[in-house]
PDB file of C-alpha atoms in Angstrom:
ATOM      1  CA  MET A  79      30.645  52.422  43.095  1.00 59.00           C
ATOM      2  CA  SER A  80      29.070  51.414  39.494  1.00 63.00           C
ATOM      3  CA  LYS A  81      25.666  53.692  38.129  1.00 68.00           C
ATOM      4  CA  LEU A  82      22.453  51.958  36.336  1.00 67.00           C
ATOM      5  CA  ARG A  83      21.334  54.040  33.953  1.00 69.00           C
ATOM      6  CA  PHE A  84      17.801  54.073  32.405  1.00 71.00           C
ATOM      7  CA  LYS A  85      15.178  56.836  29.990  1.00 77.00           C
ATOM      8  CA  ARG A  86      12.069  57.450  31.381  1.00 79.00           C
ATOM      9  CA  TRP A  87       9.243  58.168  29.316  1.00 82.00           C
ATOM     10  CA  ALA A  88       6.097  60.438  29.930  1.00 85.00           C
ATOM     11  CA  ARG A  89       3.799  58.400  27.791  1.00 83.00           C
ATOM     12  CA  LEU A  90       3.153  54.751  26.741  1.00 88.00           C
ATOM     13  CA  ARG A  91       0.483  53.632  24.183  1.00 88.00           C
ATOM     14  CA  LEU A  92      -1.791  50.853  25.281  1.00 88.00           C
ATOM     15  CA  PRO A  93      -2.975  47.716  23.492  1.00 87.00           C
ATOM     16  CA  ASN A  94      -6.343  49.001  24.045  1.00 84.00           C
ATOM     17  CA  GLY A  95      -5.983  51.918  21.796  1.00 85.00           C
ATOM     18  CA  GLN A  96      -5.441  54.660  25.191  1.00 87.00           C
ATOM     19  CA  ILE A  97      -2.425  56.506  25.614  1.00 87.00           C
ATOM     20  CA  ALA A  98      -1.842  56.176  29.472  1.00 90.00           C
ATOM     21  CA  ARG A  99       0.809  59.721  30.171  1.00 89.00           C
ATOM     22  CA  SER A 100       2.841  60.465  33.204  1.00 89.00           C
ATOM     23  CA  VAL A 101       2.741  63.169  36.067  1.00 87.00           C
ATOM     24  CA  PHE A 102       6.786  63.130  34.281  1.00 82.00           C
ATOM     25  CA  GLY A 103       5.287  64.616  31.356  1.00 76.00           C
ATOM     26  CA  GLU A 104       1.969  66.436  32.508  1.00 72.00           C
ATOM     27  CA  ALA A 105       4.363  68.225  34.428  1.00 69.00           C
ATOM     28  CA  ASN A 106       5.805  70.000  31.582  1.00 64.00           C
ATOM     29  CA  LEU A 107       2.198  71.130  29.803  1.00 58.00           C
ATOM     30  CA  SER A 108       0.711  74.193  30.160  1.00 54.00           C
ATOM     31  CA  LEU A 109      -2.680  74.077  32.503  1.00 54.00           C
ATOM     32  CA  ARG A 110      -3.999  74.337  28.788  1.00 54.00           C
ATOM     33  CA  ASN A 111      -2.984  71.071  27.001  1.00 49.00           C
ATOM     34  CA  VAL A 112      -3.321  69.432  30.743  1.00 49.00           C
ATOM     35  CA  ARG A 113      -4.735  66.019  29.840  1.00 55.00           C
ATOM     36  CA  LYS A 114      -4.406  64.166  33.424  1.00 70.00           C
ATOM     37  CA  SER A 115      -4.675  61.121  32.621  1.00 80.00           C
ATOM     38  CA  SER A 116      -1.797  59.209  34.449  1.00 89.00           C
ATOM     39  CA  CYS A 117      -3.985  57.640  35.940  1.00 94.00           C
ATOM     40  CA  VAL A 118      -4.168  53.960  34.960  1.00 96.00           C
ATOM     41  CA  LYS A 119      -6.099  50.248  36.696  1.00 96.00           C
ATOM     42  CA  ILE A 120      -4.243  47.738  37.254  1.00 96.00           C
ATOM     43  CA  ASN A 121      -4.038  44.199  39.062  1.00 91.00           C
ATOM     44  CA  VAL A 122      -2.898  43.637  42.043  1.00 90.00           C
ATOM     45  CA  ASN A 123      -3.341  39.648  43.548  1.00 90.00           C
ATOM     46  CA  ASP A 124      -5.963  39.312  41.339  1.00 89.00           C
ATOM     47  CA  ARG A 125      -7.842  42.841  42.681  1.00 89.00           C
ATOM     48  CA  PRO A 126      -7.984  45.875  40.722  1.00 91.00           C
ATOM     49  CA  CYS A 127      -6.030  48.650  41.673  1.00 94.00           C
ATOM     50  CA  ILE A 128      -5.444  52.142  40.924  1.00 95.00           C
ATOM     51  CA  VAL A 129      -2.024  54.450  40.659  1.00 96.00           C
ATOM     52  CA  GLU A 130      -1.237  57.538  39.517  1.00 94.00           C
ATOM     53  CA  VAL A 131       2.035  57.233  37.580  1.00 95.00           C
ATOM     54  CA  SER A 132       5.132  59.538  37.848  1.00 93.00           C
ATOM     55  CA  TYR A 133       7.001  57.708  35.095  1.00 91.00           C
ATOM     56  CA  TYR A 134       7.589  55.113  32.418  1.00 93.00           C
ATOM     57  CA  PHE A 135      11.372  53.421  32.006  1.00 91.00           C
ATOM     58  CA  VAL A 136      12.857  50.318  30.836  1.00 88.00           C
ATOM     59  CA  ALA A 137      15.078  48.237  32.527  1.00 83.00           C
ATOM     60  CA  ASN A 138      16.237  44.760  30.539  1.00 80.00           C
ATOM     61  CA  ASP A 139      14.562  44.966  27.935  1.00 82.00           C
ATOM     62  CA  VAL A 140      10.896  45.257  30.381  1.00 87.00           C
ATOM     63  CA  GLY A 141       8.574  48.492  30.287  1.00 90.00           C
ATOM     64  CA  TYR A 142       8.102  49.833  33.823  1.00 93.00           C
ATOM     65  CA  ALA A 143       5.971  52.499  35.463  1.00 94.00           C
ATOM     66  CA  LEU A 144       7.068  54.021  38.677  1.00 94.00           C
ATOM     67  CA  GLY A 145       3.405  55.324  40.597  1.00 95.00           C
ATOM     68  CA  LYS A 146       1.740  55.960  43.950  1.00 96.00           C
ATOM     69  CA  ARG A 147      -1.133  53.638  44.697  1.00 95.00           C
ATOM     70  CA  PHE A 148      -4.485  55.019  45.866  1.00 95.00           C
ATOM     71  CA  PRO A 149      -6.549  53.840  48.784  1.00 94.00           C
ATOM     72  CA  ASP A 150      -8.744  51.037  47.844  1.00 93.00           C
ATOM     73  CA  PRO A 151     -12.071  51.550  47.892  1.00 93.00           C
ATOM     74  CA  ASP A 152     -14.348  51.565  50.318  1.00 93.00           C
ATOM     75  CA  GLU A 153     -15.722  48.186  50.896  1.00 93.00           C
ATOM     76  CA  ASP A 154     -19.245  48.972  51.833  1.00 94.00           C
ATOM     77  CA  LEU A 155     -20.064  51.502  49.473  1.00 93.00           C
ATOM     78  CA  LEU A 156     -18.460  48.765  46.403  1.00 92.00           C
ATOM     79  CA  ARG A 157     -20.670  46.355  47.927  1.00 95.00           C
ATOM     80  CA  LEU A 158     -23.827  48.369  48.437  1.00 95.00           C
ATOM     81  CA  SER A 159     -23.353  49.409  44.608  1.00 93.00           C
ATOM     82  CA  TYR A 160     -23.127  46.313  43.048  1.00 93.00           C
ATOM     83  CA  GLY A 161     -19.192  47.175  42.241  1.00 89.00           C
ATOM     84  CA  THR A 162     -20.510  50.727  40.055  1.00 90.00           C
ATOM     85  CA  VAL A 163     -19.015  53.037  42.840  1.00 92.00           C
ATOM     86  CA  TRP A 164     -15.684  52.886  43.513  1.00 92.00           C
ATOM     87  CA  ALA A 165     -14.520  55.658  46.714  1.00 93.00           C
ATOM     88  CA  ALA A 166     -11.139  55.899  47.933  1.00 92.00           C
ATOM     89  CA  PRO A 167     -10.157  58.334  50.568  1.00 91.00           C
ATOM     90  CA  GLY A 168      -7.663  60.146  50.578  1.00 87.00           C
ATOM     91  CA  LEU A 169      -4.734  61.381  47.890  1.00 88.00           C
ATOM     92  CA  PRO A 170      -2.657  58.351  46.750  1.00 89.00           C
ATOM     93  CA  HIS A 171       0.340  57.375  48.740  1.00 88.00           C
ATOM     94  CA  GLY A 172       3.216  55.280  49.062  1.00 89.00           C
ATOM     95  CA  ARG A 173       5.283  53.909  45.699  1.00 93.00           C
ATOM     96  CA  ILE A 174       4.762  50.946  43.425  1.00 95.00           C
ATOM     97  CA  VAL A 175       7.461  49.766  40.540  1.00 95.00           C
ATOM     98  CA  PHE A 176       5.415  47.491  38.012  1.00 95.00           C
ATOM     99  CA  SER A 177       5.029  45.726  34.633  1.00 94.00           C
ATOM    100  CA  VAL A 178       3.193  48.205  32.302  1.00 94.00           C
ATOM    101  CA  ALA A 179       1.840  44.871  31.001  1.00 93.00           C
ATOM    102  CA  ARG A 180      -0.170  44.654  34.264  1.00 95.00           C
ATOM    103  CA  ILE A 181      -1.912  48.333  32.829  1.00 95.00           C
ATOM    104  CA  GLN A 182      -5.715  47.537  31.694  1.00 93.00           C
ATOM    105  CA  SER A 183      -6.754  50.769  31.154  1.00 93.00           C
ATOM    106  CA  VAL A 184      -6.467  54.899  31.622  1.00 93.00           C
ATOM    107  CA  VAL A 185      -8.857  55.664  34.318  1.00 94.00           C
ATOM    108  CA  ALA A 186     -10.081  59.382  36.098  1.00 91.00           C
ATOM    109  CA  MET A 187      -9.765  60.043  40.027  1.00 92.00           C
ATOM    110  CA  ILE A 188     -12.185  62.887  40.396  1.00 90.00           C
ATOM    111  CA  PRO A 189     -11.587  64.186  43.585  1.00 90.00           C
ATOM    112  CA  TYR A 190     -14.754  65.505  45.783  1.00 90.00           C
ATOM    113  CA  VAL A 191     -14.651  66.587  49.823  1.00 91.00           C
ATOM    114  CA  LEU A 192     -17.038  65.772  51.640  1.00 84.00           C
ATOM    115  CA  ASP A 193     -16.878  66.557  55.897  1.00 88.00           C
ATOM    116  CA  GLY A 194     -13.676  67.505  55.210  1.00 89.00           C
ATOM    117  CA  LEU A 195     -12.537  64.189  53.622  1.00 88.00           C
ATOM    118  CA  GLU A 196     -11.025  63.881  50.142  1.00 91.00           C
ATOM    119  CA  ILE A 197     -12.424  61.354  48.765  1.00 92.00           C
ATOM    120  CA  PHE A 198     -11.435  60.030  44.530  1.00 92.00           C
ATOM    121  CA  PHE A 199     -14.124  58.352  42.825  1.00 92.00           C
ATOM    122  CA  LEU A 200     -13.471  56.458  39.724  1.00 92.00           C
ATOM    123  CA  VAL A 201     -14.366  56.600  36.332  1.00 90.00           C
ATOM    124  CA  GLU A 202     -13.478  54.392  33.482  1.00 88.00           C
ATOM    125  CA  LYS A 203     -14.330  55.547  29.643  1.00 75.00           C
ATOM    126  CA  PRO A 204     -17.672  53.633  28.630  1.00 64.00           C
ATOM    127  CA  GLY A 205     -17.585  51.432  26.090  1.00 55.00           C
ATOM    128  CA  LEU A 206     -13.581  51.119  25.855  1.00 49.00           C
ATOM    129  CA  GLN A 207     -13.532  47.105  25.644  1.00 50.00           C
ATOM    130  CA  MET A 208     -15.845  47.116  22.493  1.00 46.00           C
ATOM    131  CA  ALA A 209     -13.876  49.993  21.074  1.00 47.00           C
ATOM    132  CA  SER A 210     -10.665  48.293  21.786  1.00 47.00           C
ATOM    133  CA  MET A 211     -12.258  45.200  19.146  1.00 49.00           C
ATOM    134  CA  GLY A 212     -12.562  47.577  16.690  1.00 50.00           C
ATOM    135  CA  GLY A 213      -9.513  49.274  16.133  1.00 52.00           C
ATOM    136  CA  PHE A 214      -9.772  52.446  18.207  1.00 51.00           C
ATOM    137  CA  GLU A 215      -6.664  54.144  18.920  1.00 54.00           C
ATOM    138  CA  GLU A 216      -6.234  57.670  21.105  1.00 53.00           C
ATOM    139  CA  GLU A 217      -4.791  60.216  18.769  1.00 59.00           C
ATOM    140  CA  ASP A 218      -1.122  61.356  19.833  1.00 57.00           C
ATOM    141  CA  ASN A 219      -0.849  65.022  19.229  1.00 57.00           C
ATOM    142  CA  GLU A 220       2.029  65.606  21.005  1.00 55.00           C
ATOM    143  CA  ALA A 221       4.920  66.395  19.192  1.00 50.00           C
ATOM    144  CA  GLU A 222       7.101  63.654  20.429  1.00 49.00           C
ATOM    145  CA  ASP A 223       8.309  61.846  23.838  1.00 48.00           C
ATOM    146  CA  LEU A 224       9.393  63.663  26.580  1.00 52.00           C
ATOM    147  CA  GLU A 225      12.560  61.345  27.886  1.00 53.00           C
ATOM    148  CA  GLU A 226      14.831  62.087  30.265  1.00 51.00           C
ATOM    149  CA  GLU A 227      18.139  59.655  31.068  1.00 47.00           C
ATOM    150  CA  VAL A 228      18.440  59.412  34.604  1.00 47.00           C
ATOM    151  CA  ALA A 229      21.447  57.968  36.452  1.00 42.00           C
ATOM    152  CA  LEU A 230      21.883  55.848  39.699  1.00 44.00           C
ATOM    153  CA  SER A 231      24.300  55.013  41.773  1.00 42.00           C
ATOM    154  CA  THR A 232      24.454  51.597  43.541  1.00 42.00           C
TER     155      THR A 232
END
C-alpha cells in the first residue's frame, strides 16, 4: 500500500485580483473576521456553475479545488429575468474536483427562505471585469497561508 501526500490550502489569488477562500480556511477565523468568500463561479460543459470550495490542493504540479456544487438555477426565473436573477433551490451537495484555472470569479450565494424552501441567490461583484483590466488586486490582510499536509492511503 502506497501513500499519496498533498497539501491543502485555505485561499488562492485569482488572475482577476480577487482572493478565493475556502471553508477549510474560514473555519479557523473568528466570526468577526469571516469573509464568506468560499463560493466561486466556474464553467462546466460551457455552462456556469457555482461551487462552495472546501479547500485547494496541488497534485502533479496542477492546482485543484474540492467543493460542493450548488443546484442549477430556476431556468424559468433566469429566462424571465433575462439572465439576471440566478436562484438556486437548496443547499450545495455532491462533490466536485476541478482545476483552479476554471475559476472565473468569487461570488456570493445569499440565502432566502420562501414558503419553507431555502433558496440561494447569486451575487457577483459589479464592475469586476473593468477593475481587473485596470490591474485591481484585492488586499490580502491575512498573516500567512493556512495549509495542512494530508496523507491518503491508496
